[in-house]
Short mmCIF file of C-alpha atoms in Angstrom, two decimals:
data_model
loop_
_atom_site.label_atom_id
_atom_site.label_comp_id
_atom_site.label_asym_id
_atom_site.label_seq_id
_atom_site.Cartn_x
_atom_site.Cartn_y
_atom_site.Cartn_z
CA MET T 10 104.99 136.66 92.32
CA SER T 11 107.26 134.84 94.78
CA THR T 12 109.87 132.30 93.70
CA THR T 13 108.10 129.57 95.67
CA CYS T 14 104.78 130.33 94.01
CA THR T 15 106.45 130.44 90.59
CA THR T 16 108.03 127.04 91.23
CA ALA T 17 104.68 125.61 92.29
CA THR T 18 103.09 126.98 89.13
CA ALA T 19 105.81 125.40 86.98
CA VAL T 20 105.36 121.99 88.60
CA ILE T 21 101.59 122.10 88.19
CA THR T 22 101.87 123.30 84.59
CA ARG T 23 104.18 120.42 83.65
CA ILE T 24 101.68 117.80 84.82
CA GLU T 25 98.61 119.47 83.37
CA ARG T 26 96.94 117.74 80.43
CA GLU T 27 93.42 117.87 79.01
CA LEU T 28 91.45 114.63 79.47
CA ARG T 29 87.87 113.47 79.06
CA THR T 30 86.76 112.07 82.40
CA ASP T 31 83.59 110.92 84.10
CA SER T 32 83.84 113.73 86.64
CA GLY T 33 84.04 116.49 84.05
CA LEU T 34 87.42 117.49 85.50
CA ALA T 35 90.93 116.96 84.13
CA LEU T 36 91.55 113.91 86.34
CA ASP T 37 89.43 111.23 87.97
CA LEU T 38 91.37 110.76 91.20
CA PRO T 39 90.97 107.68 93.42
CA PRO T 40 88.29 108.54 96.01
CA ARG T 41 90.55 108.03 99.06
CA LEU T 42 93.78 109.39 97.60
CA LEU T 43 93.89 112.51 99.79
CA ASP T 44 92.67 110.71 102.93
CA ARG T 45 95.44 108.13 102.64
CA GLU T 46 98.10 110.80 102.07
CA PHE T 47 97.08 113.49 104.55
CA GLY T 48 95.17 111.40 107.09
CA GLN T 49 91.52 110.99 107.92
CA GLY T 50 90.10 114.08 109.57
CA LYS T 51 92.63 116.32 107.82
CA VAL T 52 90.77 116.51 104.52
CA VAL T 53 87.89 119.00 104.53
CA ARG T 54 84.71 118.25 102.60
CA PHE T 55 82.21 121.02 102.02
CA GLU T 56 78.44 121.27 102.07
CA ASP T 57 76.26 123.36 99.77
CA VAL T 58 75.83 126.02 102.47
CA ASP T 59 79.61 126.55 102.42
CA PHE T 60 79.61 127.73 98.80
CA PRO T 61 78.79 131.25 97.63
CA MET T 62 76.05 131.52 95.03
CA THR T 63 78.60 132.43 92.36
CA LEU T 64 80.27 129.00 92.55
CA THR T 65 78.18 127.53 89.76
CA HIS T 66 80.74 125.13 88.22
CA GLU T 67 79.12 121.82 89.13
CA PRO T 68 82.21 119.52 88.79
CA THR T 69 84.09 121.79 91.21
CA ARG T 70 81.21 121.81 93.71
CA ARG T 71 80.97 118.03 93.51
CA PHE T 72 84.72 117.54 93.98
CA LEU T 73 84.82 119.82 97.03
CA SER T 74 81.81 118.00 98.52
CA GLU T 75 82.84 114.41 97.80
CA THR T 76 86.67 114.46 97.67
CA GLY T 77 87.57 117.68 99.46
CA LEU T 78 90.94 119.35 99.96
CA PRO T 79 93.67 118.89 102.60
CA GLU T 80 93.48 121.42 105.40
CA ASP T 81 97.24 121.85 105.53
CA SER T 82 99.78 120.79 102.91
CA PHE T 83 103.26 121.62 101.69
CA LEU T 84 102.25 124.72 99.72
CA PHE T 85 98.60 125.30 100.51
CA HIS T 86 96.64 126.14 103.65
CA LEU T 87 92.88 125.78 103.31
CA ASP T 88 90.58 128.53 104.54
CA THR T 89 88.44 126.79 107.18
CA ASP T 90 86.40 129.88 108.07
CA LEU T 91 83.18 128.90 106.33
CA PRO T 92 81.37 129.75 104.18
CA LEU T 93 84.09 130.27 101.59
CA PRO T 94 84.39 133.98 100.76
CA THR T 95 84.58 135.52 97.34
CA LEU T 96 87.72 137.52 96.65
CA ALA T 97 85.67 140.70 96.95
CA GLU T 98 84.38 139.68 100.38
CA TYR T 99 87.82 138.59 101.55
CA CYS T 100 89.46 141.91 100.62
CA THR T 101 86.60 143.88 102.19
CA GLU T 102 86.80 141.95 105.47
CA ALA T 103 90.59 142.37 105.54
CA ASP T 104 90.07 146.12 105.01
CA TRP T 105 92.46 146.20 102.08
CA VAL T 106 92.46 149.07 99.65
CA THR T 107 93.55 147.30 96.50
CA GLU T 108 92.56 147.08 92.87
CA LEU T 109 90.58 143.90 92.30
CA PRO T 110 90.47 141.87 89.07
CA ASP T 111 87.37 141.65 86.91
CA ARG T 112 84.40 139.80 88.40
CA PRO T 113 85.83 139.47 91.94
CA ASP T 114 82.44 138.19 93.14
CA HIS T 115 82.93 135.14 90.88
CA LEU T 116 86.37 134.32 92.31
CA ILE T 117 86.09 132.15 95.42
CA ARG T 118 89.02 132.14 97.83
CA LEU T 119 90.09 128.65 98.92
CA GLY T 120 93.02 129.60 101.14
CA ASN T 121 96.66 130.71 101.28
CA LEU T 122 99.04 129.44 98.62
CA THR T 123 102.38 130.95 99.65
CA GLU T 124 103.63 134.28 100.99
CA ASP T 125 100.67 136.64 100.53
CA ASN T 126 99.25 134.66 97.64
CA SER T 127 95.63 133.55 97.79
CA LEU T 128 94.41 130.54 95.86
CA VAL T 129 91.07 131.17 94.18
CA VAL T 130 88.73 129.22 91.93
CA ASP T 131 86.73 130.79 89.13
CA GLY T 132 83.16 130.01 90.07
CA THR T 133 82.04 129.86 86.45
CA THR T 134 84.82 127.91 84.72
CA GLY T 135 86.42 126.02 87.62
CA ALA T 136 89.90 127.32 86.72
CA ILE T 137 92.37 127.66 89.60
CA LEU T 138 94.26 130.93 89.93
CA ALA T 139 96.73 132.56 92.31
CA TRP T 140 95.97 136.08 93.54
CA SER T 141 99.11 138.03 94.47
CA GLU T 142 97.91 140.30 97.25
CA PRO T 143 100.88 142.74 97.29
CA GLU T 144 100.91 143.07 93.48
CA ALA T 145 97.13 142.86 93.03
CA ILE T 146 97.69 140.51 90.07
CA LEU T 147 95.81 137.34 89.16
CA HIS T 148 97.98 134.48 87.83
CA PRO T 149 96.57 131.35 86.10
CA LEU T 150 97.68 128.29 88.04
CA THR T 151 96.02 125.13 86.72
CA THR T 152 92.99 123.85 84.83
CA ASP T 153 90.78 122.83 87.72
CA ILE T 154 90.43 121.53 91.27
CA SER T 155 91.42 117.94 90.40
CA MET T 156 94.80 119.04 89.04
CA LEU T 157 95.32 121.15 92.17
CA ALA T 158 94.56 118.19 94.43
CA PHE T 159 96.88 115.92 92.43
CA ALA T 160 99.69 118.48 92.66
CA LEU T 161 99.23 118.81 96.44
CA TRP T 162 99.40 115.03 96.75
CA LEU T 163 102.46 114.79 94.52
CA LEU T 164 104.34 117.53 96.39
CA GLN T 165 103.50 116.28 99.87
CA PRO T 166 106.71 115.20 101.68
CA GLU T 167 107.07 111.50 102.43
CA THR T 168 106.53 110.20 105.97
CA ASP T 169 107.82 107.11 107.74
CA ASP T 170 104.40 105.50 107.29
CA ASP T 171 104.61 105.51 103.50
CA ASN T 172 105.43 102.21 101.83
CA VAL T 173 105.92 100.78 98.39
CA ASP T 174 102.90 98.55 97.87
CA GLU T 175 100.74 100.06 95.14
CA LEU T 176 101.64 102.43 92.36
CA PHE T 177 100.16 103.81 89.18
CA MET T 178 101.60 105.70 86.26
CA PHE T 179 100.70 109.13 84.92
CA HIS T 180 102.19 109.85 81.51
CA ASN T 181 101.12 112.99 79.64
CA GLY T 182 98.14 113.20 81.97
CA THR T 183 96.87 109.65 81.32
CA ARG T 184 96.81 107.00 84.03
CA PHE T 185 97.60 103.50 82.82
CA TRP T 186 99.36 100.25 83.72
CA PRO T 187 101.95 99.39 81.01
CA PRO T 188 102.82 95.70 81.35
CA SER T 189 106.46 96.18 80.44
CA GLY T 190 107.10 99.64 81.86
CA ILE T 191 108.11 100.87 78.39
CA PHE T 192 106.61 104.09 77.11
CA SER T 193 107.44 106.97 74.79
CA MET T 194 108.11 110.53 75.87
CA THR T 195 108.08 113.60 73.69
CA LYS T 196 110.73 116.17 74.44
CA ASP T 197 110.29 118.43 77.46
CA THR T 198 107.54 116.28 79.00
CA GLU T 199 107.28 114.48 82.31
CA ALA T 200 106.02 111.10 83.38
CA PHE T 201 104.72 110.53 86.89
CA VAL T 202 105.04 106.91 87.89
CA ASN T 203 103.04 104.77 90.29
CA GLN T 204 102.36 101.17 89.25
CA VAL T 205 101.55 98.01 91.22
CA PHE T 206 104.71 96.21 92.33
CA GLU T 207 104.87 92.59 93.41
CA PHE T 208 108.48 91.60 93.86
CA GLY T 209 111.13 90.95 96.48
CA ALA T 210 112.62 93.63 98.68
CA ASP T 211 115.75 94.00 96.55
CA ALA T 212 114.06 93.85 93.15
CA GLU T 213 113.82 96.79 90.80
CA MET T 214 111.42 97.96 88.14
CA ARG T 215 113.00 99.10 84.90
CA PHE T 216 111.57 101.83 82.68
CA SER T 217 112.87 102.27 79.15
CA LEU T 218 112.67 105.90 78.00
CA ARG T 219 112.21 106.45 74.28
CA ASP T 220 112.25 109.57 72.14
CA ASP T 221 109.24 109.28 69.82
CA GLU T 222 110.17 112.51 68.00
CA SER T 223 113.52 111.27 66.79
CA PRO T 224 114.19 110.62 63.06
CA LEU T 225 114.40 106.91 63.85
CA GLY T 226 110.94 106.95 65.40
CA SER T 227 111.73 105.66 68.86
CA ASP T 228 115.34 106.00 69.94
CA SER T 229 116.06 104.52 73.33
CA LEU T 230 117.28 107.06 75.88
CA GLY T 231 118.51 104.49 78.34
CA PHE T 232 116.96 102.90 81.41
CA VAL T 233 115.82 104.04 84.82
CA ASP T 234 115.79 101.45 87.60
CA ILE T 235 113.49 102.11 90.56
CA SER T 236 114.20 100.05 93.65
CA ARG T 237 111.45 98.84 95.96
CA THR T 238 113.29 100.50 98.85
CA GLU T 239 113.01 103.95 97.29
CA SER T 240 110.06 106.16 98.19
CA ASN T 241 110.40 108.85 95.56
CA GLY T 242 112.89 110.51 93.28
CA GLU T 243 113.55 112.09 89.95
CA HIS T 244 115.58 111.20 86.89
CA THR T 245 116.36 113.90 84.34
CA GLY T 246 118.35 113.70 81.12
CA ASP T 247 118.70 115.02 77.59
CA PHE T 248 117.59 113.49 74.31
CA GLU T 249 120.56 112.30 72.27
CA GLY T 250 118.74 112.14 68.94
CA GLY T 251 115.99 113.97 67.14
CA GLU T 252 115.40 117.63 67.87
CA GLY T 253 117.02 117.47 71.28
CA GLY T 254 115.32 118.63 74.44
CA SER T 255 115.02 117.12 77.87
CA TYR T 256 112.92 114.57 79.69
CA THR T 257 112.10 113.99 83.32
CA LEU T 258 110.85 110.85 85.02
CA THR T 259 109.41 111.67 88.45
CA TYR T 260 108.29 108.78 90.59
CA ARG T 261 106.31 108.88 93.79
CA VAL T 262 105.59 105.71 95.73
CA GLY T 263 102.94 105.24 98.39
CA ASP T 264 100.26 102.97 99.79
CA LEU T 265 97.18 103.84 97.73
CA ASP T 266 93.62 102.58 97.69
CA LEU T 267 93.05 102.34 93.92
#
């Protein structure tokens, strides 16, 4: 598996958490999140005729129909030749002689991930996997289509049109609006920040990082100040107390319709 694909898998794995949601997927994303990030007309929504019969996971079908996926993003290029092929059909049409994984008719190819890696969805469970074409190996990537879409949004490079108007916070997979910006982090976890800001151009928002696994219960790890003029960034450090470990605060700022 390529280094780029391995890096993408690591990023997605770090943000993945199990949640109970209305959609039946890991995350309930804002309806226009992808449209605002990638642009109207650049997010593809599917119809029932575009799905093979083996795509029976209803939350995945609904997400692809109502929310869709970006046609072209930083790591992923959607297959726009409809209907979506199964992995078996794709390999047959490409005239590849390769060993296929179990149940290839139940693996639906969504597009190219990176460097000869196909991104597929399990039609029964909704799990997202990466198929390494040269190695003929199937790698688990993330829980479902909502986590994939969130990762594509998070990894999308900033543009000049992005601004710092509305933000929300993801911490351990949960979206919330902490009034003080103070939250606890267990070791080796990440927090993804986006919360509503209403302050002057030079103001900053301060987040207090706390180690909730330390012997003292909640040792402060210091502060991270995020300026309104910043569009994104990352702050990484090590726990000073408790069992040690590291923490990462990754913040991404954009104009969102929440």
